[in-house]
mmCIF file with all atom_site columns, C-alpha atoms (C1' of nucleotides) in Angstrom:
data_model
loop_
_atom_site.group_PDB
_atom_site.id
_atom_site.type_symbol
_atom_site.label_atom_id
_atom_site.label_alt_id
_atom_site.label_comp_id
_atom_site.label_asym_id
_atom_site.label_entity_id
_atom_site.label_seq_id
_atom_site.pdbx_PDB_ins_code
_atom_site.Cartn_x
_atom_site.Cartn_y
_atom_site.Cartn_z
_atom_site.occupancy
_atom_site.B_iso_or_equiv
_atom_site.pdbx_formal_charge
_atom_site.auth_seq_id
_atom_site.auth_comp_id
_atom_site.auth_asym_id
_atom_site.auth_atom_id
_atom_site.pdbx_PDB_model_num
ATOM 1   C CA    . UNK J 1 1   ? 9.568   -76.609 -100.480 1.00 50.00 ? 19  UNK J CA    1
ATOM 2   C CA    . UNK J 1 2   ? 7.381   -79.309 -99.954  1.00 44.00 ? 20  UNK J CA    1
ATOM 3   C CA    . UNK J 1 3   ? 6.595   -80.551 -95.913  1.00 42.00 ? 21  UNK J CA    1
ATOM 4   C CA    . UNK J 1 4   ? 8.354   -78.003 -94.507  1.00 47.00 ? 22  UNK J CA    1
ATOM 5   C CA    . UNK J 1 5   ? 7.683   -79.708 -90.968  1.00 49.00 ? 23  UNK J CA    1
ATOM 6   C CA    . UNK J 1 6   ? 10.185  -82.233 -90.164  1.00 47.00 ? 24  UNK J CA    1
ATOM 7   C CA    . UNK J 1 7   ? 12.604  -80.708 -87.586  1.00 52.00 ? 25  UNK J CA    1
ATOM 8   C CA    . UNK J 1 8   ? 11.033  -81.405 -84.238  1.00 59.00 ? 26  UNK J CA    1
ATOM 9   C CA    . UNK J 1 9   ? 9.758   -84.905 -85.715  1.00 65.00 ? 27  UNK J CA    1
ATOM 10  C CA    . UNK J 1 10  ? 6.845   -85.415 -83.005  1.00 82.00 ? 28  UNK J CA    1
ATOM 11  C CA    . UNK J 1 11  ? 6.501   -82.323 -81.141  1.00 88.00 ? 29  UNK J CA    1
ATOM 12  C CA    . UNK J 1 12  ? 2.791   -80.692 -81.875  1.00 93.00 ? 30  UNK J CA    1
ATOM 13  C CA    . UNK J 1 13  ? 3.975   -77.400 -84.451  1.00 94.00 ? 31  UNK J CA    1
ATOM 14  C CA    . UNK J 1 14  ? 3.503   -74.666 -81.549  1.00 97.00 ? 32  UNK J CA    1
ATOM 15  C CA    . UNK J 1 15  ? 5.553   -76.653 -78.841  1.00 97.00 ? 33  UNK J CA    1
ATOM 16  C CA    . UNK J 1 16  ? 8.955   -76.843 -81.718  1.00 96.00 ? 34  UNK J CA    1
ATOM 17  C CA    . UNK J 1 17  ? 8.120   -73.239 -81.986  1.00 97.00 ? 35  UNK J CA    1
ATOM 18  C CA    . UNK J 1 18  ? 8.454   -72.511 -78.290  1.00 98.00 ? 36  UNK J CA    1
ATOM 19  C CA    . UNK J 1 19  ? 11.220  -74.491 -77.424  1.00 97.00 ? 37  UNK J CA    1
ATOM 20  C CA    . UNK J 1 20  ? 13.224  -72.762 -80.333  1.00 97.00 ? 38  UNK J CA    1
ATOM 21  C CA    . UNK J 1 21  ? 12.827  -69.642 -79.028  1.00 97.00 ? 39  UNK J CA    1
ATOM 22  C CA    . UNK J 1 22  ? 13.369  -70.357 -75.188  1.00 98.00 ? 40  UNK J CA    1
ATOM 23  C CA    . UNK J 1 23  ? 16.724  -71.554 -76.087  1.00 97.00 ? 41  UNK J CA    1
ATOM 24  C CA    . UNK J 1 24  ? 17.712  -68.997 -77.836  1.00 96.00 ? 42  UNK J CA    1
ATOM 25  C CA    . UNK J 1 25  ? 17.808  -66.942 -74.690  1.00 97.00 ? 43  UNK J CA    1
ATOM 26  C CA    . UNK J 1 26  ? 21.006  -66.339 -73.664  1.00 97.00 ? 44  UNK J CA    1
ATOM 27  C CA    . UNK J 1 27  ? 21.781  -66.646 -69.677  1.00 97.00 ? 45  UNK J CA    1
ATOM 28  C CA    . UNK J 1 28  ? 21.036  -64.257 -67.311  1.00 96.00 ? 46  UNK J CA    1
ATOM 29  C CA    . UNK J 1 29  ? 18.109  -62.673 -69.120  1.00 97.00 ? 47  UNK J CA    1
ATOM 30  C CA    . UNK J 1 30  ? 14.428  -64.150 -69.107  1.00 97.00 ? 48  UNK J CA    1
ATOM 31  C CA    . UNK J 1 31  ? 11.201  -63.901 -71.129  1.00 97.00 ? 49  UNK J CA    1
ATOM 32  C CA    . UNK J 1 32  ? 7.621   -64.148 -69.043  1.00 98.00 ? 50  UNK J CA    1
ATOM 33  C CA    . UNK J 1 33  ? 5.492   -67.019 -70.873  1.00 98.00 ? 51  UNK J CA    1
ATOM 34  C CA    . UNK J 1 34  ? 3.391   -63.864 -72.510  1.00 97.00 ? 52  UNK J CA    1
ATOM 35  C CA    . UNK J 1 35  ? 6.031   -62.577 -74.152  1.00 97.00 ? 53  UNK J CA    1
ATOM 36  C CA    . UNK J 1 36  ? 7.235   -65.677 -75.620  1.00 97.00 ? 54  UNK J CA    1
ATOM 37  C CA    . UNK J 1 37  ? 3.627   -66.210 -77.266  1.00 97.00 ? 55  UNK J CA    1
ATOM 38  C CA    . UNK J 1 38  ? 3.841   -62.878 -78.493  1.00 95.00 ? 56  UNK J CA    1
ATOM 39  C CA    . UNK J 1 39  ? 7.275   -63.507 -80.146  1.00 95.00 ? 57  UNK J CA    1
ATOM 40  C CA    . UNK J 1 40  ? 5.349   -66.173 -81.733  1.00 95.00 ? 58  UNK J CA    1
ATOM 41  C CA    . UNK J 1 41  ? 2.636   -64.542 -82.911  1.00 94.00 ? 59  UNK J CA    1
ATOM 42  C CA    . UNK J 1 42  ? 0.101   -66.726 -81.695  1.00 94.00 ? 60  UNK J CA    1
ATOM 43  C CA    . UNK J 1 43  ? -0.875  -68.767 -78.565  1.00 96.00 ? 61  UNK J CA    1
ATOM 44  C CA    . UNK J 1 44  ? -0.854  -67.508 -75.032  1.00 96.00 ? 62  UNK J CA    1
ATOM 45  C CA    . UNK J 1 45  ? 0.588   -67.728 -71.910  1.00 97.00 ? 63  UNK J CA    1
ATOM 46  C CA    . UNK J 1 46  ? -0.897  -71.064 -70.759  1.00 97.00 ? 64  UNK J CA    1
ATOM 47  C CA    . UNK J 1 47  ? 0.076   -73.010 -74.043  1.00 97.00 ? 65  UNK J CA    1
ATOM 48  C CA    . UNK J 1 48  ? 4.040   -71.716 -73.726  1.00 98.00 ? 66  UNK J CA    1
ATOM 49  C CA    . UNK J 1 49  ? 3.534   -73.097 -69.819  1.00 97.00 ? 67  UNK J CA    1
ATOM 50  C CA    . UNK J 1 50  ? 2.038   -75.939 -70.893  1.00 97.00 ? 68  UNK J CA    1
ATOM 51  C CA    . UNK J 1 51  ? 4.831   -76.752 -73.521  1.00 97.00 ? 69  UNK J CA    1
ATOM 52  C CA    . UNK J 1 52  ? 7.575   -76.000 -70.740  1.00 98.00 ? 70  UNK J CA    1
ATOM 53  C CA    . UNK J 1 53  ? 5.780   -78.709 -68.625  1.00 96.00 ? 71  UNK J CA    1
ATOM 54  C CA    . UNK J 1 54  ? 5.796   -80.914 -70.948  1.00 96.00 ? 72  UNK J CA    1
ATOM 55  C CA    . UNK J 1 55  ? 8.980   -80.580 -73.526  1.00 96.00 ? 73  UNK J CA    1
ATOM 56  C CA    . UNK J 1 56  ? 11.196  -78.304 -71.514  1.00 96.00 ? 74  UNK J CA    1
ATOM 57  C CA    . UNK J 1 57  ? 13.501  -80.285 -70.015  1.00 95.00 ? 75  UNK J CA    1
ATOM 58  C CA    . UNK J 1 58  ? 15.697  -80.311 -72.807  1.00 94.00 ? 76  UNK J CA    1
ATOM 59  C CA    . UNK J 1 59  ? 15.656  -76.472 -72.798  1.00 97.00 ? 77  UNK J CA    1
ATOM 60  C CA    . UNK J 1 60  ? 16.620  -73.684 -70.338  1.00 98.00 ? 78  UNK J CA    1
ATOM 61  C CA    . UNK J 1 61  ? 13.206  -73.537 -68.765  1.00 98.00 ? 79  UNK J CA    1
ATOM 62  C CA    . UNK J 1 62  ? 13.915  -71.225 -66.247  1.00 98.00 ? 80  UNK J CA    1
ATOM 63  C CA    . UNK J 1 63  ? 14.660  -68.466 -68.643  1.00 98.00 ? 81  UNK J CA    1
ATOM 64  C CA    . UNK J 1 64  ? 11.103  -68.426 -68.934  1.00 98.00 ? 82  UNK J CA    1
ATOM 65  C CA    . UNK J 1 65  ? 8.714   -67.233 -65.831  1.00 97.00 ? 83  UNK J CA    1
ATOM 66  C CA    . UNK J 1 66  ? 5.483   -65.102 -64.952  1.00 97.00 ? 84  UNK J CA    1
ATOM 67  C CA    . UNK J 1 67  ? 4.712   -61.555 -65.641  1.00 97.00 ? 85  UNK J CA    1
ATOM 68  C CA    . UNK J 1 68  ? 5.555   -60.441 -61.983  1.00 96.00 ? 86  UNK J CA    1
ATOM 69  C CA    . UNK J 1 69  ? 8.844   -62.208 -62.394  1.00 96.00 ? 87  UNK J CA    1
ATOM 70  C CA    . UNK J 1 70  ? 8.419   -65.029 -60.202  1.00 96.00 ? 88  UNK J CA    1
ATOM 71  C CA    . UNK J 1 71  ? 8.758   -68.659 -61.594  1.00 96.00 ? 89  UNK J CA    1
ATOM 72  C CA    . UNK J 1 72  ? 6.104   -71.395 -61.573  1.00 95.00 ? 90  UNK J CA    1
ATOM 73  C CA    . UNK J 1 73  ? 5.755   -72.644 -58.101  1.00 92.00 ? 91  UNK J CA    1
ATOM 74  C CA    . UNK J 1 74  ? 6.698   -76.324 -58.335  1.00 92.00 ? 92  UNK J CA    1
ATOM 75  C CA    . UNK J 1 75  ? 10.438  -75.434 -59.924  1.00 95.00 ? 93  UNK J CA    1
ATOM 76  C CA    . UNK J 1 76  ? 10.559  -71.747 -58.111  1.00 94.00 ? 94  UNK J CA    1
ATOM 77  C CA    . UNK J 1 77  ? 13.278  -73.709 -55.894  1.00 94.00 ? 95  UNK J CA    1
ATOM 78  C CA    . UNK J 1 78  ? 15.708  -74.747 -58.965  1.00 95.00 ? 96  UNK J CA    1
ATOM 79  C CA    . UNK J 1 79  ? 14.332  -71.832 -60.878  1.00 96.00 ? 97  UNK J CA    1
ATOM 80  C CA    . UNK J 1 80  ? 16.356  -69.329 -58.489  1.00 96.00 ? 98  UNK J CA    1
ATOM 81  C CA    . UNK J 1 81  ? 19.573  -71.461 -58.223  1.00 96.00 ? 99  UNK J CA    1
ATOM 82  C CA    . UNK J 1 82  ? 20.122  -70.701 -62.102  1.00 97.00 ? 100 UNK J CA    1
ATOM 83  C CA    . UNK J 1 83  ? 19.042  -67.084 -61.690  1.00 97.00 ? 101 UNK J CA    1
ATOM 84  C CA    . UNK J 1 84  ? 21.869  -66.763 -59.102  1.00 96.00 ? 102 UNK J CA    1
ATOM 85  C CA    . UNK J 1 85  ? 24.151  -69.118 -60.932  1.00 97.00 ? 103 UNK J CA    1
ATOM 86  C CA    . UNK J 1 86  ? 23.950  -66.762 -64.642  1.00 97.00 ? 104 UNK J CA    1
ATOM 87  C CA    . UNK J 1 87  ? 24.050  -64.045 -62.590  1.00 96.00 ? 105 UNK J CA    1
ATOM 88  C CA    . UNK J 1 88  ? 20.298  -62.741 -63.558  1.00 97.00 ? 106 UNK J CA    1
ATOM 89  C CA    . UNK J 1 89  ? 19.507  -59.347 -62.172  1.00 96.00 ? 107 UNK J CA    1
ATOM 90  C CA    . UNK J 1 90  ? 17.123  -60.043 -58.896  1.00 96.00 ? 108 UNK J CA    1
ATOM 91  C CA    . UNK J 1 91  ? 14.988  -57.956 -56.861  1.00 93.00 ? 109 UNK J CA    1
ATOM 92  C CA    . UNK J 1 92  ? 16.264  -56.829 -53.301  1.00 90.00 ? 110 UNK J CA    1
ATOM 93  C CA    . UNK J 1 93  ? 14.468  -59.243 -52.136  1.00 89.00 ? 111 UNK J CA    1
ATOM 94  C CA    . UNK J 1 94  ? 15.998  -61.600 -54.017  1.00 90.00 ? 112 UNK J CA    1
ATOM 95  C CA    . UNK J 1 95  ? 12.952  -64.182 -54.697  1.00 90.00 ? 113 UNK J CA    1
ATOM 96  C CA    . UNK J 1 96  ? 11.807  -62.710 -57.855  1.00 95.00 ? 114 UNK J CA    1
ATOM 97  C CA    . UNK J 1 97  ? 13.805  -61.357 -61.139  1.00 97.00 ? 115 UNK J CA    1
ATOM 98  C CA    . UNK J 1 98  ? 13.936  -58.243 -61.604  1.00 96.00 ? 116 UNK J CA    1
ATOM 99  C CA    . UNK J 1 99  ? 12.089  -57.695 -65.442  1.00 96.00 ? 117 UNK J CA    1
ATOM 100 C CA    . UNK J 1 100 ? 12.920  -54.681 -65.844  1.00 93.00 ? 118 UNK J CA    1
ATOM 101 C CA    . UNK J 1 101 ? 16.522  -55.447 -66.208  1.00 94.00 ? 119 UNK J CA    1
ATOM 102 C CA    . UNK J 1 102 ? 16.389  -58.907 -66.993  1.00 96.00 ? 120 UNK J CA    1
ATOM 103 C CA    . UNK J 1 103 ? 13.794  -59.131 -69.538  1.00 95.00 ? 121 UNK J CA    1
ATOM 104 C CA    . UNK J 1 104 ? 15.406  -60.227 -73.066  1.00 95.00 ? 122 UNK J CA    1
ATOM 105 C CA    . UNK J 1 105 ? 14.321  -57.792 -75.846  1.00 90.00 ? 123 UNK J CA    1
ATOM 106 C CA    . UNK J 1 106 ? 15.436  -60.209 -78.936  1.00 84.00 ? 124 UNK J CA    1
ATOM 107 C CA    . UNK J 1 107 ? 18.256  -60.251 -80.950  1.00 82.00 ? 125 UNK J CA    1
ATOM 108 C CA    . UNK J 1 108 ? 18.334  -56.755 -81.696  1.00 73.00 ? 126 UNK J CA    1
ATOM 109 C CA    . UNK J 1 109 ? 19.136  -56.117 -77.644  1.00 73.00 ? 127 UNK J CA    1
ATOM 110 C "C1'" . DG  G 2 1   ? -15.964 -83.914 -82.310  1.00 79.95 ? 6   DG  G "C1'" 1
ATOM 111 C "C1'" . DC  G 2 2   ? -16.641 -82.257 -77.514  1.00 79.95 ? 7   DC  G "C1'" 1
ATOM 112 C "C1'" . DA  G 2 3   ? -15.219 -81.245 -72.750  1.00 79.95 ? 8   DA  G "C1'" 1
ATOM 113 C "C1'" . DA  G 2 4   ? -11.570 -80.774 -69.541  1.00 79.95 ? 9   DA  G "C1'" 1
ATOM 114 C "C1'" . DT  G 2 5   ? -6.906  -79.223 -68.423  1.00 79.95 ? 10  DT  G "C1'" 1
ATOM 115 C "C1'" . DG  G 2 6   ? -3.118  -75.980 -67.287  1.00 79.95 ? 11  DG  G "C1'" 1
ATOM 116 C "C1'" . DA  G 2 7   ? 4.724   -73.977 -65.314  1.00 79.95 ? 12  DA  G "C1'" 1
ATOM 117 C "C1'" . DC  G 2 8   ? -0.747  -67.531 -67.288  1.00 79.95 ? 13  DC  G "C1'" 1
ATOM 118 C "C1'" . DT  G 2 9   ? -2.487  -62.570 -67.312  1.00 79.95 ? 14  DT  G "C1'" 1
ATOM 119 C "C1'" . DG  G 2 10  ? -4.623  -58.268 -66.075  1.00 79.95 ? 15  DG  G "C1'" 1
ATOM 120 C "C1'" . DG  G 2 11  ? -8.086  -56.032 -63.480  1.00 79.95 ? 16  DG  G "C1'" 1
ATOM 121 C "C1'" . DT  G 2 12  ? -10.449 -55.214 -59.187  1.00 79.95 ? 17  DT  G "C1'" 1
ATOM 122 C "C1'" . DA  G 2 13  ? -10.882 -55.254 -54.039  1.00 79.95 ? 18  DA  G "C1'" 1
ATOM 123 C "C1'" . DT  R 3 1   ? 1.335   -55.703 -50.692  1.00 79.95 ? 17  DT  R "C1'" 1
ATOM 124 C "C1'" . DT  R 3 2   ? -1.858  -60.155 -51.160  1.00 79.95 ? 18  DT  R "C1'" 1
ATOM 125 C "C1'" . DA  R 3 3   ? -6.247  -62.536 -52.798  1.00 79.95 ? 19  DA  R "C1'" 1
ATOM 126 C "C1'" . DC  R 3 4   ? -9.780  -63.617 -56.041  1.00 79.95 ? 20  DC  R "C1'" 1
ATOM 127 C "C1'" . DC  R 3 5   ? -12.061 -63.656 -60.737  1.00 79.95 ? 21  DC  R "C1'" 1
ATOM 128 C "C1'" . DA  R 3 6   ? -12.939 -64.204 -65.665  1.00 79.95 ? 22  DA  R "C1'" 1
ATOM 129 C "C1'" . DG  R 3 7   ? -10.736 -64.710 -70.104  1.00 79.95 ? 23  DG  R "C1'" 1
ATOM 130 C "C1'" . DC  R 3 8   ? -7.533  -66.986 -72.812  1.00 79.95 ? 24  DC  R "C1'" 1
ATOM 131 C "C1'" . DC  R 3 9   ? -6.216  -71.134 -76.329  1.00 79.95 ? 25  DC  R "C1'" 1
ATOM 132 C "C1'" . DA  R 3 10  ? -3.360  -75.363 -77.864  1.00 79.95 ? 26  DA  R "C1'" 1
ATOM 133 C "C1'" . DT  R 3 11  ? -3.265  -79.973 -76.371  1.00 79.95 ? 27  DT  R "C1'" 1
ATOM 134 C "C1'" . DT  R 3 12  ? -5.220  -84.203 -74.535  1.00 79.95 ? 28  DT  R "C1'" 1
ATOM 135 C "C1'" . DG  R 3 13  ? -8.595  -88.007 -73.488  1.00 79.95 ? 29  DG  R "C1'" 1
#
DNA sequence: GCAATGACTGGTA
DNA sequence: TTACCAGCCATTG
C-alpha cells in the first residue's frame, strides 16, 4: 500500500495517533497522558499533553488527565463539569477522578 | 541542524 | 498530604 499516511492530512504522525485513540474513549472513563503514550507505543506523557494543547479541541480532551487523576490546571474548571456530566467515578472529594475506577483498560474492558 | 518548550511522571523530603 | 527535582521526547522556531 503505497503512502499509507493520508488520513489526518496535516497533523505531525504522533498527534493523528493520539487524537485517534482519545476519542475512542467512551464517556465516563479516562486515560492519564502516560497511558495513552503507552497505548501507542512510543512518546511520553508531555508529547500526548502537548498534542491535547494543540489538536484537542476537536476531541474529548478531558478524557485524558494526570497520573494522580487531576486534570491540567488551565481546563481543571471545564475538565470537572464533563466528569460530573458522564457521570465519571470521582473521589470523595470530588476534585479529582477516581483512577482506580475510572481508568479505561481498552477495548477488551 | 541545534536549542528551547511543554495540558507529564515518579521519586524523595 | 504538599513541594521540589531530574528525566523524558516530539514538535517548533
Amino acid at each position: 500500500m503505497p503512502g499509507d499516511e493520508g488520513a489526518d492530512q496535516t497533523l505531525p504522525r504522533f498527534a493523528a495517533l493520539v487524537l485517534e485513540v482519545v476519542q475512542r474513549v467512551p464517556p465516563g472513563r479516562v486515560l492519564t497522558y502516560g497511558d495513552v503514550a503507552e497505548y501507542l507505543g512510543e512518546g511520553g506523557p508531555r508529547q500526548v499533553g502537548s498534542v491535547l494543547s494543540r489538536y484537542g479541541s476537536d476531541v474529548p480532551w478531558w478524557r485524558v488527565l494526570r497520573a494522580d487523576g487531576t486534570p491540567a490546571p488551565q481546563v481543571r474548571a471545564r475538565a470537572l463539569d464533563h466528569y460530573v456530566t458522564e457521570g465519571t467515578p470521582l473521589r470523595r472529594a470530588g476534585d479529582r477522578v477516581d483512577l482506580r475506577r475510572a481508568r479505561w483498560h481498552g477495548d477488551a474492558g
